[in-house]
Coordinates of C-alpha atoms and ligand atoms in Angstrom, one line a residue:
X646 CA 167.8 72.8 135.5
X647 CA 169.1 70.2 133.0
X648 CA 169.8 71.7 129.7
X649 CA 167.1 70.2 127.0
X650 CA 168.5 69.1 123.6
X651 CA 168.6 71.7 121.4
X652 CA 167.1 71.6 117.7
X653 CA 168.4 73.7 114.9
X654 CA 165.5 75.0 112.4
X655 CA 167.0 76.9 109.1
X656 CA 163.7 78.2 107.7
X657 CA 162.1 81.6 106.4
X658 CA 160.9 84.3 108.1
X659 CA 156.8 84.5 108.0
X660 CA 155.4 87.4 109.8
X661 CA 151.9 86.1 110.6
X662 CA 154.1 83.2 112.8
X663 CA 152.0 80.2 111.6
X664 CA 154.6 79.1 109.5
X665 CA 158.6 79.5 109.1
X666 CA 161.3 80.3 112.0
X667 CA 158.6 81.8 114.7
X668 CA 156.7 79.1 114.1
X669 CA 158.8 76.2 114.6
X670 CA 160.6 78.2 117.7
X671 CA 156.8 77.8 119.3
X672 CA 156.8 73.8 118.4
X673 CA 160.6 73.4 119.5
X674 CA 159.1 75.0 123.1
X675 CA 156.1 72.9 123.0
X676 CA 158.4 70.0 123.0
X677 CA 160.2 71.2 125.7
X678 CA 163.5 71.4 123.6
X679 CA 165.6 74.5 123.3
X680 CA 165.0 76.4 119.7
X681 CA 168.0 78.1 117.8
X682 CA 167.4 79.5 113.9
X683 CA 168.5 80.5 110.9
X684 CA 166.6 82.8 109.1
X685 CA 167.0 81.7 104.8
X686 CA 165.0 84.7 103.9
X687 CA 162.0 87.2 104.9
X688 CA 158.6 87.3 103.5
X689 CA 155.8 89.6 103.3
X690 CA 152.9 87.1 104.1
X691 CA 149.7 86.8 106.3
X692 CA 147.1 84.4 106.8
X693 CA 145.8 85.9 103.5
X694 CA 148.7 85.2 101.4
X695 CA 152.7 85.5 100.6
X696 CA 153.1 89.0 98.6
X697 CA 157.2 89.0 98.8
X698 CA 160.0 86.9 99.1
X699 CA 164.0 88.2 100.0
X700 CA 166.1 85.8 100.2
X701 CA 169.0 86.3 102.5
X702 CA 172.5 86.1 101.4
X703 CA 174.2 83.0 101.8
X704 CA 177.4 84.4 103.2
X705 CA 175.4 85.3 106.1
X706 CA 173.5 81.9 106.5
X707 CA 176.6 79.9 106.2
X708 CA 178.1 82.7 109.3
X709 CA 174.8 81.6 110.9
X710 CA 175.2 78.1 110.8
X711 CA 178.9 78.1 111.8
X712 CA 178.7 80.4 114.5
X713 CA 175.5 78.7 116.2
X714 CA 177.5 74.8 115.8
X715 CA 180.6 76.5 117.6
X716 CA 179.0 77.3 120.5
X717 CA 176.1 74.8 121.1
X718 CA 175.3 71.0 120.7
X719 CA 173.1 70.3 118.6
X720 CA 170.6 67.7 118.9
X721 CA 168.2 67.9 115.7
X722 CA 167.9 69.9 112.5
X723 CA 164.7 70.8 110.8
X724 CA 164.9 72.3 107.2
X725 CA 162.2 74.2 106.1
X726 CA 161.9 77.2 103.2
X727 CA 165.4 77.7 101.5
X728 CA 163.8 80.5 99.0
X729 CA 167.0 81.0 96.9
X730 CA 169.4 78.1 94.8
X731 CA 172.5 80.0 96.4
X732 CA 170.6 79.4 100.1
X733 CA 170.2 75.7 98.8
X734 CA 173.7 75.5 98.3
X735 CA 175.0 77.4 101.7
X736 CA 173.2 75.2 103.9
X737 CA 173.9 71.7 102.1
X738 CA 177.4 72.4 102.2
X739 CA 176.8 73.3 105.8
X740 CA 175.3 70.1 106.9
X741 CA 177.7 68.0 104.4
X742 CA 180.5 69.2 106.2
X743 CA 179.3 69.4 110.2
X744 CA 178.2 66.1 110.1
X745 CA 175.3 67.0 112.1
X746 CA 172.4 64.0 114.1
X747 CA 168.7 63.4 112.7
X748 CA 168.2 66.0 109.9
X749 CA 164.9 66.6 108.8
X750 CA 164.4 68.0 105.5
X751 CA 160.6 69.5 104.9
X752 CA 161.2 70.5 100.8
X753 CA 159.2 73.9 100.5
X754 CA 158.5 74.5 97.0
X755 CA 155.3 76.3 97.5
X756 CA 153.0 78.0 100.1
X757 CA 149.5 77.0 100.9
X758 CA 148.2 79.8 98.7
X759 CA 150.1 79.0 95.6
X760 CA 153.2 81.0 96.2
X761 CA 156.4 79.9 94.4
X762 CA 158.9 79.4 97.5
X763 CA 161.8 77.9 95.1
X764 CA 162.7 78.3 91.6
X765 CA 163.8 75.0 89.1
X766 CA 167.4 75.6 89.9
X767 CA 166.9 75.9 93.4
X768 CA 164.6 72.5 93.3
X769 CA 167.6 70.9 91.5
X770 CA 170.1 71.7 93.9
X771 CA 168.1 70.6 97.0
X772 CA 167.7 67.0 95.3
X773 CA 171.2 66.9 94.5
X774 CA 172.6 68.0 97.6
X775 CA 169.8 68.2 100.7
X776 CA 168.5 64.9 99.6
X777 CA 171.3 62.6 100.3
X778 CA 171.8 64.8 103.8
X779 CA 168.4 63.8 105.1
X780 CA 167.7 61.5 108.0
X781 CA 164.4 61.7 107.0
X782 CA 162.5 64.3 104.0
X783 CA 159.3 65.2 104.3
X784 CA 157.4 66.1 101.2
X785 CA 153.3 66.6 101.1
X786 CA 151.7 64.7 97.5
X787 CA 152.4 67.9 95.8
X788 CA 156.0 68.6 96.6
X789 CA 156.2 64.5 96.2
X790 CA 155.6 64.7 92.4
X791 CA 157.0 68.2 91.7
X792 CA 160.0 66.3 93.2
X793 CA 159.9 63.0 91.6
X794 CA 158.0 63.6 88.4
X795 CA 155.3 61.3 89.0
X796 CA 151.6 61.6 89.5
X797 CA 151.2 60.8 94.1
X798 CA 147.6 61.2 94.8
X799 CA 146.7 57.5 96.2
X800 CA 149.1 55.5 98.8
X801 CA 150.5 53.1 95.8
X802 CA 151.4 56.1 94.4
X803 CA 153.2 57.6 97.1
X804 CA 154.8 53.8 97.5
X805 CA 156.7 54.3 93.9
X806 CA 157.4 58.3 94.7
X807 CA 159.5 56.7 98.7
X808 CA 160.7 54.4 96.0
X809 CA 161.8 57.4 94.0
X810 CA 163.2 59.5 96.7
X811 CA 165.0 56.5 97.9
X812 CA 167.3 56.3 94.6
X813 CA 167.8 60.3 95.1
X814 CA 169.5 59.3 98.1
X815 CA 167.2 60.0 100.7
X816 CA 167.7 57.5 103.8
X817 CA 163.6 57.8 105.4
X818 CA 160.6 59.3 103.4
X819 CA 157.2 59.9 104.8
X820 CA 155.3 61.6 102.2
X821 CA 151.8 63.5 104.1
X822 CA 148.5 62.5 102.2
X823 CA 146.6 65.2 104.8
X824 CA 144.3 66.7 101.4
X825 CA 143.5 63.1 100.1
X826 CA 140.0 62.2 100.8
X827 CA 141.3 59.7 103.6
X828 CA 143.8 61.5 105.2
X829 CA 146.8 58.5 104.9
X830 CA 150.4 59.5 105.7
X831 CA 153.4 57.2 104.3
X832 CA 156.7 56.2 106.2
X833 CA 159.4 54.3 103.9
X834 CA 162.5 53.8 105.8
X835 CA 165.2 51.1 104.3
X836 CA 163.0 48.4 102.8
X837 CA 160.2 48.5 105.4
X838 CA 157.0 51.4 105.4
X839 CA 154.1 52.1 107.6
X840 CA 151.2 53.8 106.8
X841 CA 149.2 56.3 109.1
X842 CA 145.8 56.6 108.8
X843 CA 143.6 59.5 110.2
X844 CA 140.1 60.8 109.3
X845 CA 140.4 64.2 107.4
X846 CA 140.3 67.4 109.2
X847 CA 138.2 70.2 108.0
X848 CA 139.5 73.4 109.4
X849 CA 140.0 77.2 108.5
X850 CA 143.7 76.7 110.4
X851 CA 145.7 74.8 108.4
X852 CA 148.7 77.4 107.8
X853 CA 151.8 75.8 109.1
X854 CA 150.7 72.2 108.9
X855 CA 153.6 70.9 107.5
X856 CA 156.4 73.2 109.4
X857 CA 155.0 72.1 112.5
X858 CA 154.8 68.3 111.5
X859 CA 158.6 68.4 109.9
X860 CA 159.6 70.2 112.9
X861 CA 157.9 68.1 116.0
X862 CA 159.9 65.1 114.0
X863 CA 163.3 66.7 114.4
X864 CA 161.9 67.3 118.6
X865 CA 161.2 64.2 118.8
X866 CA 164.6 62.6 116.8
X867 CA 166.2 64.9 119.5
X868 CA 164.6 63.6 122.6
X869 CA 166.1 60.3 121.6
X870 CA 162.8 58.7 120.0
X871 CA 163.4 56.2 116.6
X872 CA 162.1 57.6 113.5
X873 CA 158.7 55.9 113.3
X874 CA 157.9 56.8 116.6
X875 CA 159.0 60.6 116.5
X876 CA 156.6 60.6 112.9
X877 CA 153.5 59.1 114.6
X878 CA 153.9 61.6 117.5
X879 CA 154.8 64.4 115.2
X880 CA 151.3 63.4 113.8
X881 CA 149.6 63.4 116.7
X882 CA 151.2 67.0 118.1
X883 CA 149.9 68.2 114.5
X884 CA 146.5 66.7 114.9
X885 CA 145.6 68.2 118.2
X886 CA 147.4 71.8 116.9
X887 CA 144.6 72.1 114.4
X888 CA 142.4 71.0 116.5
X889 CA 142.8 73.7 119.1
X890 CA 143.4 75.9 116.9
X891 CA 141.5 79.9 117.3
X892 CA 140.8 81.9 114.5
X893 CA 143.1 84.2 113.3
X894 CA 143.2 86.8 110.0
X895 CA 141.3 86.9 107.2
X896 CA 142.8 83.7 105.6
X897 CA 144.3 80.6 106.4
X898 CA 144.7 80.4 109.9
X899 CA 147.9 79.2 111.7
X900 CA 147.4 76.1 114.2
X901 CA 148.0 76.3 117.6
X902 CA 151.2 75.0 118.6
X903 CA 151.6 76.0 122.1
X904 CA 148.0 74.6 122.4
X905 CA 149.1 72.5 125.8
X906 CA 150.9 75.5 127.3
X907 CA 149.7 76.1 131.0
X908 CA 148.5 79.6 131.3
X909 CA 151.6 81.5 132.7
X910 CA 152.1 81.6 136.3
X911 CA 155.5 83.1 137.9
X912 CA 157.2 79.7 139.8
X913 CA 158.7 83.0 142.6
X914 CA 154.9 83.8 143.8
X915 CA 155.9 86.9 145.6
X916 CA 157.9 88.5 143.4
X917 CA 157.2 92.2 142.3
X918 CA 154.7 92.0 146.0
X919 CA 155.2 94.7 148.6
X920 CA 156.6 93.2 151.8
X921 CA 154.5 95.1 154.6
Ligands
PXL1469 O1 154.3 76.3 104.5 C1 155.4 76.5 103.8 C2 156.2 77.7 104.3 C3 157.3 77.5 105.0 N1 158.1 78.5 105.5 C4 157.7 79.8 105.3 C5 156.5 80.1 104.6 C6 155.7 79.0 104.1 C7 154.5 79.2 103.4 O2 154.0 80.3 103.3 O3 156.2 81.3 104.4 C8 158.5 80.9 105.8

């Protein structure tokens, strides 16, 4: 069996798996790649909402992080939830000094349900430092103009926010327009964008949206796709996750990411059967 390229997500800890590390170790399988983690901190969170955030320390990320780029190649790194500045600054100074391939930043400032995921300072610190790390960053409208300081709700607006995020640094920008009225994603990569178009989706199972879609990038980036490529199939992957989605909880339900996972059936048929 050859050994599939593995993908690094650093990411928080959501218990109801539609978002954070057990969710994007679901997408990395989906992709067929190989998932390794670091957990940035823990929450106490369902489909109904985040309650409580613990950040882990960053001496332990950092022994993470090193410990998981001695031993295995990696391929792809998908950021997600940081939760702390001190976490910010542990894994920027991380990726700044492994010199690590296709690095997708998702910035998580806050959950679905309104939950804070990242304070001011912490914000600063990932423009300062994440940005300019970042194959490609992948803000929704709202983390757009929390991040920028401009108002992004049509797609000339999110035209001068890539603009904006370009002079922070950042080499690729797609900012996801998935809440406008006509659902319109932006790619901005070095002077030249495209623009994805897709008719809204109306669904209960929308938790995880944007792990999933930051995370199928950094599968695809790995599995040797260009950028504008990996984000139209990372669009697509997300697209049919909600589409196949169950329902789950009393709140926002998580997508399905393992939506096109055979039903499981042993390869070694007559193992565990009594030879007569
Ligand atoms: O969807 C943003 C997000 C990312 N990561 C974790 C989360 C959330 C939202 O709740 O909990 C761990």
């Amino acid at each position: 069996m050859p050994t599939p390229p593995v993908v690094l997500t650093i990411a928080g800890f959501d218990p109801s798996s539609g978002a954070g590390v057990t969710a994007d170790i679901k997408t990395i399988a989906a992709h067929g790649c190989y998932g390794v983690a670091c957990i940035t901190a823990l929450t106490v969170q369902s489909t109904a909402g985040v309650w409580r955030i613990d950040p882990v320390s960053p001496k332990l990320v950092t022994e993470t992080l090193e410990e998981l780029a001695q031993d295995v190649e990696i391929a792809s790194v998908h950021v997600g939830m940081l939760g702390s500045k001190a976490v910010v600054e542990a894994v920027s100074s991380f990726l700044a000094t492994q010199k690590l391939p296709n690095i997708v930043v998702d910035p998580v400032i806050r959950s679905s349900s309104g939950a804070e995921l990242l304070s001011e300072a912490g914000i600063r610190g990932l423009v300062k430092n994440l940005l300019p790390l970042a194959t490609v960053v992948t803000p929704n409208i709202d983390e757009a103009a929390l991040l920028t300081g401009l108002n992004v709700s049509n797609l000339d607006q999110m035209r001068e926010a890539a603009t904006k995020f370009h002079e922070l640094n950042a080499s690729g920008v797609v900012i996801t327009g998935g809440h406008l009225e006509e659902a319109v994603d932006l790619l901005s990569l070095a002077g030249n964008e495209e623009v994805f178009r897709a008719p809204k989706q109306k669904s209960k199972s929308t938790h995880g949206t944007g792990c999933a879609f930051a995370t199928s990038i950094a599968c695809h980036l790995a599995l040797g796709k260009d950028l504008t490529e990996s984000v139209r199939l990372a669009k697509s992957y997300v697209t049919a996750a909600i589409r196949n989605a169950f329902p789950l909880g009393r709140g926002t339900g998580p997508v399905n990411h393992l939506y096109g996972m055979a039903t499981f059936e042993t390869t070694i048929p007559d193992v565990g059967k009594e030879k007569k």
